[in-house]
Amino acid sequence: MPSTTDYAGGCLCGAIRFEAKAPISNPHSCSCKMCQRHSGALTSVWIEFPKDSVIWNGPHGEPATYRSSDISSRVFCANCGSTLGAIDDGPVVALLLGAFDNADEKAFIPRSHSYSDSSSGWWRTEINDE
């Protein structure tokens, strides 16, 4: 069973902060058009947590939301605009790897990549899990 660890992060200005205390699940990258538009990048890396294990503890409390699909809302800082992740209607919060204070966790290495055919022809993703 994966160990439980505290992971922290937040937005660019520090108004929205989070702490997640749980084993992570489904670290993956995605190049779908929705992720591209949400992040401004050709590929995003997502780390999933049980919804009840994520605490929004910054001075501005919870992030702003945008209902992006029938099953999920994207979350961001209304102050600086930083993209933070998505809150699904189910029991999952998916946070973007770049929002973490320490992204150099071995547990964060993506195990899969979705929608690789949605990226530009010159874009390549390679996962090195040394």
CSV table of N, CA and C in Angstrom, one decimal:
chain,number,residue,atom,x,y,z
A,1,MET,N,0.8,-1.2,0.0
A,1,MET,CA,0.0,0.0,0.0
A,1,MET,C,0.9,1.2,0.0
A,2,PRO,N,0.6,2.3,-0.9
A,2,PRO,CA,1.4,3.5,-0.9
A,2,PRO,C,1.3,4.2,0.4
A,3,SER,N,2.4,4.9,0.7
A,3,SER,CA,2.5,5.6,2.0
A,3,SER,C,1.7,6.9,1.9
A,4,THR,N,1.3,7.4,3.0
A,4,THR,CA,0.6,8.7,3.1
A,4,THR,C,1.6,9.8,3.4
A,5,THR,N,1.7,10.8,2.6
A,5,THR,CA,2.6,11.9,2.7
A,5,THR,C,1.9,13.2,2.5
A,6,ASP,N,2.5,14.3,3.1
A,6,ASP,CA,1.9,15.6,2.9
A,6,ASP,C,2.5,16.3,1.7
A,7,TYR,N,1.7,16.8,0.8
A,7,TYR,CA,2.1,17.5,-0.4
A,7,TYR,C,1.5,18.9,-0.3
A,8,ALA,N,2.3,19.9,-0.6
A,8,ALA,CA,1.8,21.3,-0.5
A,8,ALA,C,2.1,22.0,-1.8
A,9,GLY,N,1.3,23.0,-2.1
A,9,GLY,CA,1.5,23.9,-3.3
A,9,GLY,C,0.6,25.0,-3.3
A,10,GLY,N,0.6,25.7,-4.4
A,10,GLY,CA,-0.3,26.9,-4.5
A,10,GLY,C,-0.1,27.6,-5.8
A,11,CYS,N,-0.7,28.8,-5.8
A,11,CYS,CA,-0.6,29.6,-7.0
A,11,CYS,C,0.6,30.5,-7.0
A,12,LEU,N,0.7,31.3,-8.1
A,12,LEU,CA,1.9,32.2,-8.3
A,12,LEU,C,1.9,33.3,-7.2
A,13,CYS,N,0.8,33.9,-6.8
A,13,CYS,CA,0.8,35.0,-5.9
A,13,CYS,C,0.7,34.5,-4.4
A,14,GLY,N,0.4,33.2,-4.2
A,14,GLY,CA,0.3,32.7,-2.8
A,14,GLY,C,-1.1,32.9,-2.2
A,15,ALA,N,-2.0,33.4,-2.9
A,15,ALA,CA,-3.4,33.6,-2.3
A,15,ALA,C,-4.1,32.3,-2.1
A,16,ILE,N,-3.9,31.4,-3.0
A,16,ILE,CA,-4.5,30.0,-3.0
A,16,ILE,C,-3.4,29.0,-2.7
A,17,ARG,N,-3.5,28.3,-1.6
A,17,ARG,CA,-2.6,27.3,-1.2
A,17,ARG,C,-3.4,26.0,-0.9
A,18,PHE,N,-2.7,24.9,-1.1
A,18,PHE,CA,-3.3,23.6,-0.8
A,18,PHE,C,-2.4,22.7,-0.1
A,19,GLU,N,-3.0,21.7,0.6
A,19,GLU,CA,-2.2,20.7,1.2
A,19,GLU,C,-3.0,19.4,1.0
A,20,ALA,N,-2.3,18.4,0.5
A,20,ALA,CA,-3.0,17.1,0.3
A,20,ALA,C,-2.2,16.1,1.1
A,21,LYS,N,-3.0,15.3,1.9
A,21,LYS,CA,-2.4,14.3,2.7
A,21,LYS,C,-3.0,13.0,2.4
A,22,ALA,N,-2.4,12.3,1.5
A,22,ALA,CA,-3.0,11.0,1.1
A,22,ALA,C,-2.0,10.3,0.1
A,23,PRO,N,-2.1,9.0,0.0
A,23,PRO,CA,-1.4,8.5,-1.2
A,23,PRO,C,-1.9,9.1,-2.5
A,24,ILE,N,-1.0,9.4,-3.4
A,24,ILE,CA,-1.5,9.9,-4.7
A,24,ILE,C,-1.9,8.8,-5.5
A,25,SER,N,-2.7,9.1,-6.5
A,25,SER,CA,-3.1,8.1,-7.5
A,25,SER,C,-3.1,8.7,-8.9
A,26,ASN,N,-2.9,7.8,-9.8
A,26,ASN,CA,-3.0,8.1,-11.2
A,26,ASN,C,-2.2,9.3,-11.7
A,27,PRO,N,-0.9,9.3,-11.4
A,27,PRO,CA,-0.1,10.4,-12.0
A,27,PRO,C,0.0,10.2,-13.5
A,28,HIS,N,-0.4,11.2,-14.2
A,28,HIS,CA,-0.4,11.0,-15.7
A,28,HIS,C,-0.3,12.3,-16.4
A,29,SER,N,0.1,12.3,-17.6
A,29,SER,CA,0.2,13.5,-18.5
A,29,SER,C,-0.9,13.4,-19.5
A,30,CYS,N,-1.3,14.6,-20.0
A,30,CYS,CA,-2.4,14.7,-20.9
A,30,CYS,C,-2.2,15.8,-21.9
A,31,SER,N,-2.5,15.5,-23.2
A,31,SER,CA,-2.3,16.5,-24.2
A,31,SER,C,-3.6,16.8,-24.9
A,32,CYS,N,-4.8,16.6,-24.3
A,32,CYS,CA,-6.0,16.9,-24.9
A,32,CYS,C,-6.2,18.4,-25.1
A,33,LYS,N,-7.1,18.8,-26.0
A,33,LYS,CA,-7.3,20.2,-26.3
A,33,LYS,C,-7.8,20.9,-25.0
A,34,MET,N,-8.6,20.3,-24.2
A,34,MET,CA,-9.1,21.0,-23.0
A,34,MET,C,-8.0,21.3,-22.0
A,35,CYS,N,-7.1,20.3,-21.8
A,35,CYS,CA,-5.9,20.5,-20.9
A,35,CYS,C,-5.0,21.6,-21.5
A,36,GLN,N,-4.8,21.6,-22.9
A,36,GLN,CA,-4.0,22.6,-23.5
A,36,GLN,C,-4.6,24.0,-23.3
A,37,ARG,N,-5.9,24.2,-23.5
A,37,ARG,CA,-6.5,25.5,-23.3
A,37,ARG,C,-6.5,25.9,-21.8
A,38,HIS,N,-6.7,24.9,-20.9
A,38,HIS,CA,-6.7,25.2,-19.5
A,38,HIS,C,-5.3,25.7,-19.0
A,39,SER,N,-4.3,25.0,-19.5
A,39,SER,CA,-2.9,25.3,-18.9
A,39,SER,C,-2.1,26.2,-19.8
A,40,GLY,N,-2.4,26.3,-21.1
A,40,GLY,CA,-1.6,27.1,-22.0
A,40,GLY,C,-0.3,26.3,-22.4
A,41,ALA,N,-0.3,25.0,-22.1
A,41,ALA,CA,0.9,24.2,-22.5
A,41,ALA,C,0.4,23.0,-23.3
A,42,LEU,N,1.3,22.5,-24.1
A,42,LEU,CA,0.9,21.3,-25.0
A,42,LEU,C,0.6,20.1,-24.2
A,43,THR,N,1.2,19.9,-23.0
A,43,THR,CA,1.0,18.8,-22.2
A,43,THR,C,0.9,19.2,-20.7
A,44,SER,N,0.0,18.6,-20.0
A,44,SER,CA,-0.1,18.8,-18.5
A,44,SER,C,0.2,17.5,-17.8
A,45,VAL,N,0.7,17.7,-16.6
A,45,VAL,CA,0.9,16.5,-15.7
A,45,VAL,C,0.0,16.7,-14.5
A,46,TRP,N,-0.8,15.6,-14.3
A,46,TRP,CA,-1.9,15.6,-13.3
A,46,TRP,C,-1.5,14.6,-12.2
A,47,ILE,N,-1.8,15.0,-10.9
A,47,ILE,CA,-1.7,14.2,-9.8
A,47,ILE,C,-3.0,14.1,-9.1
A,48,GLU,N,-3.6,13.0,-8.9
A,48,GLU,CA,-4.9,12.8,-8.3
A,48,GLU,C,-4.9,12.5,-6.8
A,49,PHE,N,-5.8,13.0,-6.1
A,49,PHE,CA,-6.0,12.8,-4.7
A,49,PHE,C,-7.5,12.6,-4.4
A,50,PRO,N,-7.8,11.8,-3.3
A,50,PRO,CA,-9.2,11.8,-2.9
A,50,PRO,C,-9.6,13.2,-2.5
A,51,LYS,N,-10.8,13.6,-2.9
A,51,LYS,CA,-11.3,14.9,-2.6
A,51,LYS,C,-11.2,15.3,-1.1
A,52,ASP,N,-11.5,14.4,-0.3
A,52,ASP,CA,-11.5,14.8,1.2
A,52,ASP,C,-10.1,14.9,1.8
A,53,SER,N,-9.1,14.6,1.0
A,53,SER,CA,-7.7,14.7,1.5
A,53,SER,C,-7.1,16.1,1.1
A,54,VAL,N,-7.7,16.9,0.3
A,54,VAL,CA,-7.2,18.2,-0.1
A,54,VAL,C,-7.8,19.3,0.7
A,55,ILE,N,-6.9,20.1,1.3
A,55,ILE,CA,-7.4,21.2,2.1
A,55,ILE,C,-6.9,22.5,1.4
A,56,TRP,N,-7.8,23.5,1.2
A,56,TRP,CA,-7.4,24.8,0.6
A,56,TRP,C,-7.1,25.7,1.8
A,57,ASN,N,-5.9,26.0,2.0
A,57,ASN,CA,-5.5,26.7,3.2
A,57,ASN,C,-4.8,28.1,3.0
A,58,GLY,N,-4.9,28.7,1.9
A,58,GLY,CA,-4.3,30.0,1.6
A,58,GLY,C,-5.1,31.1,2.1
A,59,PRO,N,-4.6,32.3,2.1
A,59,PRO,CA,-5.4,33.5,2.6
A,59,PRO,C,-6.7,33.8,1.9
A,60,HIS,N,-6.8,33.3,0.6
A,60,HIS,CA,-8.0,33.5,-0.1
A,60,HIS,C,-8.9,32.3,-0.1
A,61,GLY,N,-8.6,31.3,0.7
A,61,GLY,CA,-9.5,30.1,0.8
A,61,GLY,C,-9.5,29.2,-0.4
A,62,GLU,N,-10.6,28.9,-0.8
A,62,GLU,CA,-10.8,28.0,-2.0
A,62,GLU,C,-10.5,28.7,-3.3
A,63,PRO,N,-10.1,28.0,-4.3
A,63,PRO,CA,-9.9,28.6,-5.6
A,63,PRO,C,-11.2,28.9,-6.3
A,64,ALA,N,-11.1,29.7,-7.3
A,64,ALA,CA,-12.2,30.0,-8.2
A,64,ALA,C,-12.4,28.8,-9.1
A,65,THR,N,-13.6,28.6,-9.6
A,65,THR,CA,-13.9,27.4,-10.5
A,65,THR,C,-14.5,27.8,-11.8
A,66,TYR,N,-14.3,27.0,-12.8
A,66,TYR,CA,-14.9,27.1,-14.1
A,66,TYR,C,-15.5,25.7,-14.5
A,67,ARG,N,-16.8,25.6,-14.7
A,67,ARG,CA,-17.4,24.4,-15.1
A,67,ARG,C,-17.0,24.0,-16.5
A,68,SER,N,-16.0,23.1,-16.7
A,68,SER,CA,-15.5,22.8,-18.0
A,68,SER,C,-16.1,21.6,-18.7
A,69,SER,N,-16.9,20.8,-17.9
A,69,SER,CA,-17.5,19.6,-18.6
A,69,SER,C,-18.7,19.2,-17.7
A,70,ASP,N,-19.3,18.1,-18.1
A,70,ASP,CA,-20.5,17.6,-17.3
A,70,ASP,C,-20.0,17.0,-16.0
A,71,ILE,N,-18.7,16.7,-15.9
A,71,ILE,CA,-18.2,15.9,-14.7
A,71,ILE,C,-17.1,16.6,-13.9
A,72,SER,N,-16.7,17.8,-14.4
A,72,SER,CA,-15.6,18.4,-13.7
A,72,SER,C,-15.6,20.0,-13.8
A,73,SER,N,-14.9,20.6,-12.8
A,73,SER,CA,-14.7,22.0,-12.8
A,73,SER,C,-13.2,22.3,-12.7
A,74,ARG,N,-12.7,23.2,-13.5
A,74,ARG,CA,-11.3,23.6,-13.5
A,74,ARG,C,-11.1,24.6,-12.3
A,75,VAL,N,-10.0,24.6,-11.6
A,75,VAL,CA,-9.8,25.5,-10.5
A,75,VAL,C,-8.6,26.4,-10.8
A,76,PHE,N,-8.7,27.6,-10.3
A,76,PHE,CA,-7.6,28.6,-10.6
A,76,PHE,C,-7.7,29.7,-9.5
A,77,CYS,N,-6.6,30.5,-9.5
A,77,CYS,CA,-6.6,31.7,-8.6
A,77,CYS,C,-7.2,32.9,-9.3
A,78,ALA,N,-8.3,33.4,-8.7
A,78,ALA,CA,-8.9,34.6,-9.2
A,78,ALA,C,-8.1,35.8,-9.2
A,79,ASN,N,-7.0,35.8,-8.3
A,79,ASN,CA,-6.2,37.0,-8.1
A,79,ASN,C,-5.1,37.0,-9.2
A,80,CYS,N,-4.3,35.9,-9.4
A,80,CYS,CA,-3.2,35.9,-10.3
A,80,CYS,C,-3.5,35.1,-11.6
A,81,GLY,N,-4.5,34.3,-11.6
A,81,GLY,CA,-4.9,33.5,-12.8
A,81,GLY,C,-4.2,32.2,-12.9
A,82,SER,N,-3.4,31.8,-11.9
A,82,SER,CA,-2.7,30.5,-12.0
A,82,SER,C,-3.7,29.4,-12.1
A,83,THR,N,-3.4,28.4,-12.9
A,83,THR,CA,-4.1,27.2,-13.1
A,83,THR,C,-3.6,26.2,-12.0
A,84,LEU,N,-4.6,25.6,-11.3
A,84,LEU,CA,-4.2,24.7,-10.2
A,84,LEU,C,-4.6,23.3,-10.4
A,85,GLY,N,-5.7,23.0,-11.2
A,85,GLY,CA,-6.2,21.7,-11.4
A,85,GLY,C,-7.6,21.6,-11.7
A,86,ALA,N,-8.2,20.5,-11.2
A,86,ALA,CA,-9.6,20.2,-11.5
A,86,ALA,C,-10.3,19.5,-10.3
A,87,ILE,N,-11.5,19.8,-10.1
A,87,ILE,CA,-12.3,19.1,-9.0
A,87,ILE,C,-13.4,18.4,-9.8
A,88,ASP,N,-13.3,17.1,-9.7
A,88,ASP,CA,-14.4,16.3,-10.4
A,88,ASP,C,-15.6,16.2,-9.5
A,89,ASP,N,-16.7,15.9,-10.1
A,89,ASP,CA,-17.9,15.6,-9.3
A,89,ASP,C,-17.8,14.4,-8.5
A,90,GLY,N,-17.0,13.5,-8.9
A,90,GLY,CA,-16.7,12.3,-8.1
A,90,GLY,C,-15.8,12.6,-7.0
A,91,PRO,N,-15.2,11.6,-6.4
A,91,PRO,CA,-14.3,11.8,-5.2
A,91,PRO,C,-12.9,12.2,-5.5
A,92,VAL,N,-12.6,12.9,-6.6
A,92,VAL,CA,-11.3,13.2,-7.0
A,92,VAL,C,-11.0,14.7,-7.2
A,93,VAL,N,-9.8,15.1,-6.7
A,93,VAL,CA,-9.2,16.4,-7.0
A,93,VAL,C,-7.9,16.1,-7.8
A,94,ALA,N,-7.8,16.6,-9.0
A,94,ALA,CA,-6.6,16.4,-9.8
A,94,ALA,C,-5.8,17.7,-9.8
A,95,LEU,N,-4.6,17.7,-9.3
A,95,LEU,CA,-3.8,18.9,-9.2
A,95,LEU,C,-2.7,18.9,-10.3
A,96,LEU,N,-2.4,20.0,-10.8
A,96,LEU,CA,-1.3,20.1,-11.8
A,96,LEU,C,0.0,20.1,-11.1
A,97,LEU,N,0.9,19.3,-11.7
A,97,LEU,CA,2.3,19.1,-11.1
A,97,LEU,C,3.0,20.5,-10.9
A,98,GLY,N,2.9,21.4,-11.8
A,98,GLY,CA,3.6,22.7,-11.6
A,98,GLY,C,3.1,23.5,-10.4
A,99,ALA,N,2.0,23.2,-9.9
A,99,ALA,CA,1.5,24.0,-8.7
A,99,ALA,C,2.1,23.5,-7.4
A,100,PHE,N,2.8,22.3,-7.4
A,100,PHE,CA,3.3,21.8,-6.1
A,100,PHE,C,4.6,22.5,-5.8
A,101,ASP,N,4.8,22.7,-4.5
A,101,ASP,CA,6.1,23.3,-4.0
A,101,ASP,C,7.3,22.5,-4.4
A,102,ASN,N,7.2,21.2,-4.3
A,102,ASN,CA,8.3,20.3,-4.7
A,102,ASN,C,7.7,19.3,-5.7
A,103,ALA,N,8.1,19.5,-6.9
A,103,ALA,CA,7.6,18.6,-8.0
A,103,ALA,C,8.6,17.5,-8.3
A,104,ASP,N,9.6,17.4,-7.5
A,104,ASP,CA,10.6,16.4,-7.7
A,104,ASP,C,10.4,15.1,-6.8
A,105,GLU,N,9.2,14.7,-6.7
A,105,GLU,CA,8.8,13.5,-6.0
A,105,GLU,C,8.7,12.3,-6.9
A,106,LYS,N,9.4,11.2,-6.6
A,106,LYS,CA,9.3,10.0,-7.4
A,106,LYS,C,7.9,9.6,-7.7
A,107,ALA,N,7.0,9.7,-6.7
A,107,ALA,CA,5.6,9.3,-6.8
A,107,ALA,C,4.9,10.1,-7.9
A,108,PHE,N,5.4,11.3,-8.3
A,108,PHE,CA,4.8,12.1,-9.3
A,108,PHE,C,5.1,11.7,-10.7
A,109,ILE,N,6.0,10.8,-10.9
A,109,ILE,CA,6.3,10.4,-12.3
A,109,ILE,C,5.1,9.9,-13.0
A,110,PRO,N,4.7,10.5,-14.2
A,110,PRO,CA,3.5,10.0,-14.9
A,110,PRO,C,3.7,8.5,-15.3
A,111,ARG,N,2.6,7.8,-15.1
A,111,ARG,CA,2.5,6.4,-15.5
A,111,ARG,C,1.9,6.2,-16.9
A,112,SER,N,1.2,7.2,-17.4
A,112,SER,CA,0.6,7.1,-18.7
A,112,SER,C,0.5,8.5,-19.3
A,113,HIS,N,0.2,8.5,-20.6
A,113,HIS,CA,0.0,9.8,-21.3
A,113,HIS,C,-1.3,9.7,-22.2
A,114,SER,N,-2.2,10.6,-22.0
A,114,SER,CA,-3.4,10.6,-22.8
A,114,SER,C,-3.4,11.6,-23.9
A,115,TYR,N,-4.1,11.3,-25.0
A,115,TYR,CA,-4.3,12.2,-26.1
A,115,TYR,C,-3.0,12.7,-26.7
A,116,SER,N,-2.0,11.8,-26.9
A,116,SER,CA,-0.7,12.2,-27.5
A,116,SER,C,-0.9,12.7,-29.0
A,117,ASP,N,-2.0,12.2,-29.6
A,117,ASP,CA,-2.3,12.6,-31.0
A,117,ASP,C,-2.9,14.1,-31.1
A,118,SER,N,-3.2,14.7,-29.9
A,118,SER,CA,-3.7,16.1,-30.0
A,118,SER,C,-2.6,17.1,-30.0
A,119,SER,N,-1.4,16.8,-29.7
A,119,SER,CA,-0.3,17.7,-29.7
A,119,SER,C,0.2,18.0,-31.1
A,120,SER,N,1.0,19.1,-31.2
A,120,SER,CA,1.6,19.4,-32.5
A,120,SER,C,2.5,18.3,-33.0
A,121,GLY,N,2.7,18.2,-34.3
A,121,GLY,CA,3.5,17.1,-34.8
A,121,GLY,C,4.9,17.1,-34.3
A,122,TRP,N,5.5,18.2,-34.0
A,122,TRP,CA,6.8,18.3,-33.5
A,122,TRP,C,7.0,18.1,-32.0
A,123,TRP,N,5.9,18.0,-31.3
A,123,TRP,CA,6.0,17.9,-29.8
A,123,TRP,C,6.1,16.4,-29.4
A,124,ARG,N,7.1,16.1,-28.6
A,124,ARG,CA,7.3,14.8,-28.1
A,124,ARG,C,7.3,14.7,-26.6
A,125,THR,N,6.6,13.7,-26.0
A,125,THR,CA,6.7,13.5,-24.6
A,125,THR,C,7.4,12.2,-24.3
A,126,GLU,N,8.3,12.3,-23.4
A,126,GLU,CA,9.0,11.1,-23.0
A,126,GLU,C,9.1,11.1,-21.5
A,127,ILE,N,8.7,10.0,-20.9
A,127,ILE,CA,8.8,9.8,-19.4
A,127,ILE,C,10.0,9.0,-19.0
A,128,ASN,N,10.9,9.6,-18.2
A,128,ASN,CA,12.1,9.0,-17.8
A,128,ASN,C,11.9,8.8,-16.3
A,129,ASP,N,11.8,7.5,-15.9
A,129,ASP,CA,11.5,7.2,-14.5
A,129,ASP,C,12.8,6.6,-13.8
A,130,GLU,N,13.9,7.3,-14.0
A,130,GLU,CA,15.2,6.8,-13.5
A,130,GLU,C,15.1,6.6,-12.0
